[in-house]
Amino acid sequence: MNVAPRLVDLAGDAASPSLLTLDRVSISYPTRDGILTAVEDVSLALSAGERLVLLGPSGCGKSTLLRAVGGFLKPSTGEIRMNEQPIGAPGPDRMTVFQEFDQLLPWRTVLGNVRYALERGRSLSRREAEAVARGWLERVGLKNFVDAFPHTLSGGMKQRVAIARAFALEPALLLMDEPFAALDALTRRQMQDELLKLCEETGSTALFVTHGIDEAIRVGTSILALTPHPGRLAATFDVPPGSRTRGTTAFAELEQKIQQAVFADPELDHG
Amino acid sequence: MADITAPKLSEAPALRRVFEQTPWRRLVILAAFALAWELYARWLDNALLLPTLGATLSALWSAILSGELPNRTLTSLRVLVTGYALGVGVAAVFTALATLSRWGNEALGLLTSMFNPLPAIALLPIALLWFGVGTPSLVFVIVHSVLWPVALACHAGFRAIPPTLLMAGRNLGLSGGRFVAEILVPAAFPQILSGLRIGWAFAWRTLIAAELVFGVSARSGGIGWFIYTSRAQLETASVFAGLLTVILIGLLVESVVFRSLTRITVQRWGQERT
């Protein structure tokens, strides 16, 4: 089992054409006190079917990087490509699940939210969209809540709706911005397991941002650790399928390894 | 994946449901107020200063029967609705400009802070100069009274939309008019609605005040004119009947139009507590 840190330079790997390529991406933006560099010189490549986790403490620019892949902000230097084409404005080919619960449209029901996204994002007719939406809501266990308005749901249920909406659009790339960070520990564990199952069933490609080492090991196929101020790549780890089960020695060993490599000070780990 | 089951709800006792649903507290307050009025007016015994509630109601009734008050009210409402619609329309354009560009944003901020505190009635002399005595002058001051508070509320509403919600909308590839109509406007609706409410109240009071100040010609005057002429003829009960009409229409619009609009939108969406 090779979990030794290695520098990432996967861009242009001819053997497996990458779905997503980040080519020396730096992102900085002006603040009141001067220009802040959030991400510096990050290159990475992601092949179809992979689930890459960006792991790091708060302030390491991992969410900024995810926003840039989503098209919500432009890199200052470097290029982001999908299927070798530079990415453009945000679109349903890159669906983001955000951490915040207010990502759902409060004026639409649970079903309405997913159906509307399908009508606009995949240009389905209302009837088709409704059928697909119902299917996905059933898959995330919300069959009994299709007619509820988002404000009546718990945080975990809202995230389920957001996840159903993202999967329903069948994006080429799923972007997850700490989707479980605001949930209680029990719900978070359950959601991680369910998300992993959905990803494996659909063979989705995903970029997942988290500050929890256990979450990273649970949902990812590989993990990129970032250091903060500015965000830079520190190390990468592969997650063999055998290490993905909580409570196993392999899981604990990998967790320990990442902990030592990334968080020199164990106090920094919030996972 | 296991289905999450809906929580079981049990019904509250029937009597409690009735008490929670009916606006009985309001009715009690209203009745107490009416009683106090009647008693005080009888004790004062001066119909010129303060007619009794009974006298006011009978004046109201005869003014309705004679057809004068309904006509006046209709005239007022026609002007009001014209001015209100125009004001809201201009406010929508201003807000759009302010949301789309920084210059527009600055301009709206400056204009609202300049004109919002300016009482609409203070513009009446200028309106008379520009548009002469008649409906256009009234519409002008109403537009002024509606435009700024509504534009201010809409703009504040757009700015208060959570960034995540905006990103979720853009994530679907929405842009332009569709983004505005399907994401921005509903997301800002709580503030837009309260802006419309405030605008309505401003428009109504501006209209009555303007009608009182210059009566237009007697034939086309509204409720304000009705109040004014009644006072001139020392028919105090009719003055009160006119005021009562103003209050009743205000109450009706507030409790029927705006309240139901609130109930089927922002309360249902959880953006305002019930």
XYZ file of C-alpha atoms in Angstrom:
545
model
C 0.000 0.000 0.000
C 1.586 3.183 -1.166
C 0.403 6.153 0.819
C 3.652 8.091 0.707
C 3.169 11.757 -0.180
C 4.039 12.569 -3.756
C 3.870 15.760 -5.707
C 1.050 15.949 -8.165
C 1.900 16.426 -11.772
C -0.746 14.461 -13.517
C -1.627 17.047 -16.168
C -1.112 15.695 -19.639
C -1.009 12.070 -18.584
C -1.569 10.381 -21.937
C -2.571 6.999 -20.511
C -5.865 8.206 -19.049
C -7.161 11.442 -20.547
C -8.244 13.589 -17.652
C -11.730 14.998 -17.315
C -10.604 17.991 -15.312
C -7.214 19.652 -15.502
C -5.938 22.478 -13.347
C -2.814 23.951 -14.881
C -0.768 26.065 -12.451
C -3.798 27.823 -11.051
C -3.353 30.780 -8.727
C -6.240 32.802 -7.339
C -5.857 36.104 -5.578
C -8.303 38.860 -4.896
C -8.162 42.349 -3.456
C -9.209 42.873 0.146
C -9.221 45.993 2.277
C -5.722 45.271 3.533
C -4.163 44.378 0.191
C -4.140 41.521 -2.271
C -4.791 38.132 -0.751
C -3.449 35.055 -2.475
C -5.883 32.283 -1.649
C -4.503 29.594 -3.954
C -1.003 29.418 -5.346
C 0.243 27.373 -8.252
C -2.008 24.349 -7.988
C -1.909 21.748 -10.765
C -3.949 18.608 -10.731
C -5.791 16.224 -12.988
C -8.910 14.209 -12.395
C -10.018 11.256 -14.529
C -13.582 10.138 -15.042
C -14.868 8.011 -12.172
C -12.349 9.379 -9.686
C -13.351 11.138 -6.494
C -10.710 13.613 -5.506
C -10.811 15.169 -2.051
C -9.215 18.527 -1.360
C -8.282 18.331 2.292
C -6.999 21.128 4.437
C -7.689 23.411 7.365
C -9.749 26.579 7.119
C -8.069 29.213 4.991
C -6.196 26.854 2.713
C -8.161 28.040 -0.304
C -9.848 24.726 -0.988
C -13.324 26.229 -1.307
C -11.948 29.034 -3.472
C -10.455 26.420 -5.762
C -13.775 24.607 -5.963
C -15.602 27.855 -6.793
C -13.110 28.442 -9.599
C -13.774 24.980 -11.028
C -17.485 25.736 -10.760
C -16.901 28.866 -12.840
C -18.026 31.242 -10.098
C -14.670 33.033 -10.063
C -11.769 33.262 -12.469
C -8.217 32.166 -11.674
C -5.730 35.046 -11.629
C -3.203 32.954 -13.520
C -3.239 29.450 -14.912
C -6.040 27.585 -16.615
C -8.826 25.200 -15.714
C -9.880 22.805 -18.460
C -12.599 20.237 -18.757
C -12.131 17.688 -21.521
C -9.267 19.889 -22.690
C -11.591 22.880 -23.168
C -11.197 25.938 -20.934
C -14.185 26.115 -18.602
C -16.634 28.966 -18.953
C -19.476 30.380 -16.905
C -21.159 28.168 -14.276
C -23.291 25.472 -15.826
C -25.150 22.274 -15.004
C -22.231 20.167 -16.245
C -20.543 21.083 -12.939
C -23.160 20.899 -10.204
C -22.107 22.205 -6.831
C -23.522 21.075 -3.512
C -22.801 23.899 -1.096
C -22.329 23.770 2.625
C -24.982 26.374 3.321
C -28.561 25.233 3.736
C -29.920 28.217 1.796
C -28.889 26.762 -1.544
C -32.470 25.541 -2.065
C -35.090 27.883 -3.485
C -37.339 28.591 -0.488
C -40.346 29.352 -2.686
C -40.360 25.905 -4.247
C -41.202 22.593 -2.627
C -38.669 19.788 -2.361
C -40.005 18.283 -5.573
C -40.259 21.738 -7.142
C -36.615 22.461 -6.449
C -35.366 19.331 -8.169
C -37.910 19.543 -10.984
C -37.083 23.184 -11.695
C -33.367 22.392 -11.831
C -34.071 19.620 -14.343
C -36.301 21.850 -16.463
C -33.648 24.546 -16.644
C -30.423 22.558 -16.391
C -31.325 19.605 -18.594
C -34.141 21.237 -20.577
C -36.537 18.419 -19.717
C -40.257 18.857 -20.127
C -42.212 19.338 -16.932
C -43.484 15.773 -16.931
C -40.114 14.173 -17.593
C -38.487 16.437 -15.018
C -41.072 15.505 -12.422
C -40.551 11.789 -12.980
C -36.764 12.053 -12.770
C -37.011 14.305 -9.708
C -39.314 11.871 -7.907
C -36.917 9.030 -8.654
C -33.966 10.851 -7.188
C -35.834 12.077 -4.131
C -36.846 8.512 -3.449
C -33.227 7.452 -3.763
C -32.144 9.905 -1.071
C -35.000 8.777 1.200
C -37.233 11.838 0.849
C -40.238 10.161 -0.750
C -42.456 11.365 2.108
C -41.331 14.979 1.849
C -41.721 15.846 -1.826
C -44.387 18.458 -1.137
C -42.664 20.043 1.860
C -41.120 23.483 1.653
C -37.401 23.618 2.443
C -37.835 25.647 5.637
C -39.746 22.784 7.229
C -36.864 20.350 6.736
C -33.905 19.579 8.990
C -30.386 20.488 7.870
C -29.588 16.928 6.847
C -32.764 16.685 4.788
C -32.001 19.958 3.025
C -28.598 18.619 2.074
C -30.276 15.458 0.800
C -32.418 17.603 -1.501
C -29.328 19.466 -2.728
C -27.566 16.150 -3.352
C -30.574 14.728 -5.185
C -30.718 17.890 -7.300
C -27.025 17.662 -8.161
C -27.151 13.963 -9.072
C -30.387 14.363 -11.027
C -28.693 16.760 -13.427
C -26.148 14.044 -14.284
C -23.233 16.469 -14.279
C -19.899 15.476 -15.786
C -18.374 16.612 -12.537
C -19.889 16.845 -9.064
C -18.530 19.580 -6.843
C -19.032 19.211 -3.107
C -18.134 22.156 -0.921
C -18.083 20.716 2.614
C -21.703 19.651 2.209
C -21.863 18.002 5.632
C -19.858 20.510 7.667
C -22.934 22.098 9.229
C -24.532 18.789 10.233
C -24.349 16.994 13.561
C -21.799 14.189 13.807
C -24.286 11.316 13.573
C -26.088 12.721 10.552
C -22.771 13.546 8.922
C -21.542 9.945 9.164
C -24.781 8.623 7.740
C -24.702 11.120 4.885
C -21.094 10.246 4.054
C -22.044 6.604 3.742
C -25.059 7.384 1.595
C -23.109 9.747 -0.631
C -20.410 7.132 -1.134
C -23.068 4.626 -2.146
C -24.646 7.037 -4.638
C -21.262 7.905 -6.139
C -20.324 4.272 -6.534
C -23.695 3.342 -8.023
C -23.587 6.158 -10.563
C -19.853 6.077 -11.203
C -19.787 9.829 -10.700
C -16.673 11.919 -10.920
C -16.402 14.258 -7.968
C -14.280 16.953 -6.463
C -14.930 17.071 -2.742
C -13.753 19.698 -0.295
C -13.466 18.928 3.407
C -11.414 19.611 6.515
C -12.130 16.211 8.021
C -9.557 13.482 7.478
C -12.029 10.690 8.210
C -14.517 12.198 5.759
C -11.796 12.445 3.122
C -10.884 8.772 3.491
C -14.528 7.732 3.576
C -15.664 9.415 0.354
C -12.528 9.860 -1.761
C -10.530 7.679 -4.088
C -7.587 10.018 -3.688
C -6.815 12.886 -1.380
C -4.923 16.087 -2.005
C -3.750 17.879 1.096
C -3.345 21.645 0.975
C -1.408 23.940 3.255
C -2.872 27.297 4.203
C -1.818 30.923 3.534
C -1.588 30.661 0.593
C -3.211 27.390 -0.419
C -0.651 25.073 -1.953
C -0.553 21.374 -2.652
C 1.312 19.582 0.097
C 0.823 15.890 -0.515
C -1.406 13.348 -2.194
C -2.676 10.043 -0.955
C -4.456 7.225 -2.696
C -7.281 5.606 -0.839
C -7.393 1.867 -1.568
C -10.946 0.475 -1.347
C -9.879 -1.616 1.633
C -9.092 1.467 3.684
C -12.518 2.966 3.210
C -14.255 1.105 5.986
C -14.360 2.814 9.345
C -12.949 0.908 12.260
C -10.495 -1.122 10.199
C -6.761 -0.974 10.817
C -6.179 0.221 7.265
C -8.516 3.160 7.846
C -6.778 4.107 11.079
C -3.311 3.777 9.564
C -4.168 5.982 6.619
C -5.772 8.525 8.920
C -2.645 8.548 11.057
C -0.433 8.946 8.018
C -2.376 11.902 6.657
C -2.539 13.461 10.063
C 1.216 13.363 10.417
C 1.901 14.563 6.900
C -0.582 17.402 6.825
C -1.215 18.583 10.301
C 2.166 18.718 12.008
C 0.322 20.064 15.011
C -2.457 17.615 15.884
C -4.457 20.501 17.408
C -5.094 21.757 13.896
C -7.169 18.763 12.993
C -10.838 19.505 13.280
C -11.881 16.257 11.692
C -31.573 4.221 1.181
C -34.080 4.175 4.008
C -36.999 6.547 3.706
C -37.272 9.257 6.267
C -40.755 9.170 7.719
C -42.852 12.236 8.297
C -43.522 13.206 11.925
C -47.018 12.390 13.189
C -49.164 15.411 13.972
C -52.156 15.410 16.274
C -54.978 17.932 16.155
C -55.326 20.663 18.736
C -58.701 20.899 20.539
C -61.402 22.538 18.422
C -61.988 25.498 20.726
C -58.289 26.360 20.781
C -58.097 26.151 16.989
C -60.968 28.609 16.661
C -59.348 31.027 19.070
C -56.011 30.817 17.333
C -57.389 31.330 13.877
C -59.918 34.127 14.313
C -58.699 37.682 14.695
C -60.789 37.961 17.853
C -58.240 40.118 19.663
C -58.538 42.725 16.934
C -62.303 42.666 17.163
C -62.187 43.186 20.927
C -59.829 46.152 20.547
C -62.007 47.614 17.811
C -65.175 47.237 19.888
C -63.523 48.880 22.900
C -62.429 51.784 20.729
C -65.916 52.229 19.239
C -67.482 52.174 22.686
C -65.040 54.782 24.013
C -65.769 57.028 21.041
C -69.534 56.760 21.457
C -69.443 57.414 25.204
C -67.038 60.329 24.968
C -69.012 61.963 22.141
C -72.249 61.660 24.120
C -70.628 63.087 27.191
C -69.132 65.977 25.155
C -72.468 66.535 23.458
C -71.123 68.779 20.686
C -71.917 67.412 17.229
C -69.856 70.158 15.587
C -66.626 69.066 17.284
C -67.138 65.351 17.682
C -70.218 63.565 16.366
C -71.155 60.257 17.944
C -70.239 57.007 16.250
C -73.930 56.471 15.520
C -74.262 59.860 13.815
C -71.091 59.205 11.822
C -72.344 55.823 10.688
C -75.694 57.221 9.634
C -73.920 60.048 7.742
C -71.776 57.395 6.103
C -74.839 55.353 5.223
C -76.725 58.256 3.652
C -73.608 59.380 1.751
C -73.300 55.858 0.367
C -77.011 55.692 -0.511
C -76.938 59.057 -2.275
C -74.124 57.694 -4.412
C -71.875 60.627 -3.641
C -69.346 58.810 -1.462
C -69.002 55.754 -3.748
C -68.388 58.102 -6.674
C -65.795 60.107 -4.760
C -64.121 56.935 -3.572
C -64.007 55.529 -7.066
C -62.416 58.740 -8.339
C -59.793 58.605 -5.611
C -59.072 54.927 -6.181
C -58.726 55.419 -9.918
C -56.099 58.127 -9.424
C -54.463 56.097 -6.686
C -54.135 52.916 -8.722
C -52.766 54.844 -11.714
C -50.151 56.600 -9.620
C -49.297 53.469 -7.668
C -48.824 51.327 -10.771
C -46.723 54.007 -12.409
C -44.618 54.467 -9.269
C -44.011 50.739 -8.888
C -43.112 50.477 -12.592
C -40.576 53.293 -12.385
C -39.215 51.787 -9.158
C -38.717 48.462 -10.949
C -36.736 50.151 -13.720
C -34.628 52.123 -11.226
C -33.919 49.020 -9.166
C -32.927 47.068 -12.248
C -30.472 49.807 -13.239
C -29.126 49.969 -9.707
C -28.667 46.224 -9.531
C -26.994 46.024 -12.933
C -24.395 48.764 -12.597
C -22.354 50.536 -9.960
C -23.285 53.931 -11.374
C -26.942 53.025 -11.169
C -26.414 51.824 -7.630
C -24.831 55.126 -6.587
C -27.488 57.109 -8.412
C -30.341 55.275 -6.724
C -28.693 55.588 -3.316
C -28.236 59.324 -3.766
C -31.675 59.942 -5.229
C -33.494 57.993 -2.523
C -31.625 59.746 0.265
C -32.464 63.094 -1.382
C -36.105 62.510 -2.234
C -37.348 59.919 0.246
C -37.495 62.398 3.149
C -39.183 65.019 0.950
C -42.929 64.950 1.671
C -44.802 64.370 -1.552
C -47.218 67.126 -0.657
C -44.322 69.629 -0.751
C -44.026 68.920 -4.467
C -47.633 69.851 -5.056
C -46.935 73.528 -5.944
C -44.447 72.399 -8.578
C -46.840 69.741 -9.825
C -49.511 72.437 -10.211
C -47.065 74.591 -12.171
C -46.059 71.764 -14.477
C -49.279 69.858 -14.921
C -51.981 72.319 -13.881
C -54.962 71.580 -11.655
C -56.160 68.052 -12.311
C -55.423 64.379 -12.202
C -51.889 64.539 -13.711
C -50.693 66.619 -10.749
C -52.142 64.106 -8.308
C -50.562 61.204 -10.188
C -47.225 63.028 -10.124
C -47.155 63.418 -6.344
C -48.350 59.852 -5.834
C -45.599 58.514 -8.081
C -43.122 60.484 -6.009
C -44.489 59.090 -2.754
C -44.453 55.484 -4.015
C -41.282 55.422 -6.091
C -38.589 55.970 -3.463
C -39.698 53.678 -0.662
C -40.495 50.875 -3.126
C -37.183 51.273 -4.986
C -35.322 51.360 -1.689
C -37.017 48.196 -0.430
C -36.524 46.290 -3.702
C -32.888 47.269 -3.912
C -32.265 46.268 -0.310
C -34.064 42.998 -1.047
C -31.841 42.182 -4.009
C -28.727 42.949 -2.023
C -29.818 40.762 0.869
C -30.135 37.569 -1.209
C -27.775 34.912 0.189
C -24.786 34.473 -2.161
C -25.255 30.699 -2.071
C -28.728 31.038 -3.516
C -27.388 33.213 -6.333
C -24.672 30.665 -7.074
C -27.198 27.836 -7.023
C -29.192 29.747 -9.648
C -26.175 30.468 -11.824
C -25.151 26.832 -11.481
C -28.206 25.913 -13.542
C -26.890 28.105 -16.326
C -29.473 30.817 -15.750
C -28.720 34.359 -16.858
C -30.418 37.576 -17.903
C -34.170 37.969 -17.651
C -34.773 34.410 -16.554
C -32.314 34.746 -13.687
C -34.005 37.972 -12.583
C -37.556 36.637 -12.894
C -37.014 33.147 -11.512
C -34.322 33.694 -8.881
C -33.796 37.354 -7.951
C -37.403 38.514 -7.684
C -38.759 35.565 -5.678
C -35.673 35.587 -3.448
C -36.128 39.288 -2.716
C -39.905 38.976 -2.466
C -40.216 39.492 1.302
C -38.617 42.928 1.009
C -40.390 43.712 -2.257
C -43.707 42.926 -0.606
C -43.034 45.126 2.396
C -41.946 47.872 0.000
C -45.239 47.567 -1.889
C -47.097 47.721 1.407
C -45.308 50.875 2.533
C -45.737 52.369 -0.932
C -49.462 51.732 -0.795
C -49.824 53.477 2.556
C -47.750 56.435 1.348
C -49.754 56.725 -1.866
C -53.078 56.652 -0.038
C -52.179 59.338 2.481
C -50.550 61.524 -0.178
C -53.638 61.357 -2.340
C -56.041 62.335 0.422
C -53.759 65.166 1.528
C -53.379 66.437 -2.028
C -57.133 66.327 -2.585
C -57.656 68.286 0.610
C -55.166 70.970 -0.367
C -56.551 71.617 -3.781
C -59.981 70.300 -4.399
C -59.820 69.996 -8.169
C -63.187 70.837 -9.631
C -66.071 69.696 -7.506
C -67.218 67.294 -10.163
C -64.053 65.200 -10.294
C -62.942 65.470 -6.656
C -62.212 62.413 -4.567
C -62.682 61.519 -0.899
C -60.344 64.322 0.160
C -62.633 66.769 -1.572
C -65.653 65.176 0.077
C -64.056 65.715 3.499
C -63.095 69.261 2.623
C -66.537 70.326 1.411
C -68.253 68.626 4.336
C -66.111 70.603 6.731
C -66.856 73.816 4.851
C -70.560 73.091 5.289
C -70.002 72.257 8.981
C -71.293 68.715 8.455
C -68.825 67.227 10.910
C -70.472 63.801 10.849
C -69.797 63.634 7.102
C -66.178 64.648 7.701
C -65.863 61.693 10.039
C -67.695 59.483 7.563
C -65.102 60.436 4.933
C -62.248 59.693 7.305
C -63.857 56.394 8.214
C -64.030 55.501 4.530
C -60.322 56.236 4.141
C -59.541 54.044 7.139
C -61.835 51.228 6.026
C -60.347 51.070 2.547
C -56.842 51.129 4.005
C -57.782 48.329 6.393
C -59.433 46.344 3.620
C -56.436 46.516 1.288
C -54.054 45.732 4.120
C -55.982 42.798 5.538
C -57.334 41.323 2.332
C -54.808 42.062 -0.406
C -51.489 42.268 1.406
C -52.251 39.814 4.145
C -53.346 37.086 1.755
C -50.399 37.843 -0.508
C -48.122 37.421 2.502
C -49.822 34.202 3.518
C -49.567 32.506 0.140
C -45.987 33.644 -0.470
C -43.441 34.544 2.165
C -45.149 32.809 5.086
C -45.571 29.632 3.088
C -41.932 29.809 2.038
C -40.768 30.282 5.612
C -39.316 33.700 4.934
C -41.581 35.326 7.470
C -42.895 33.801 10.641
C -46.618 33.325 10.928
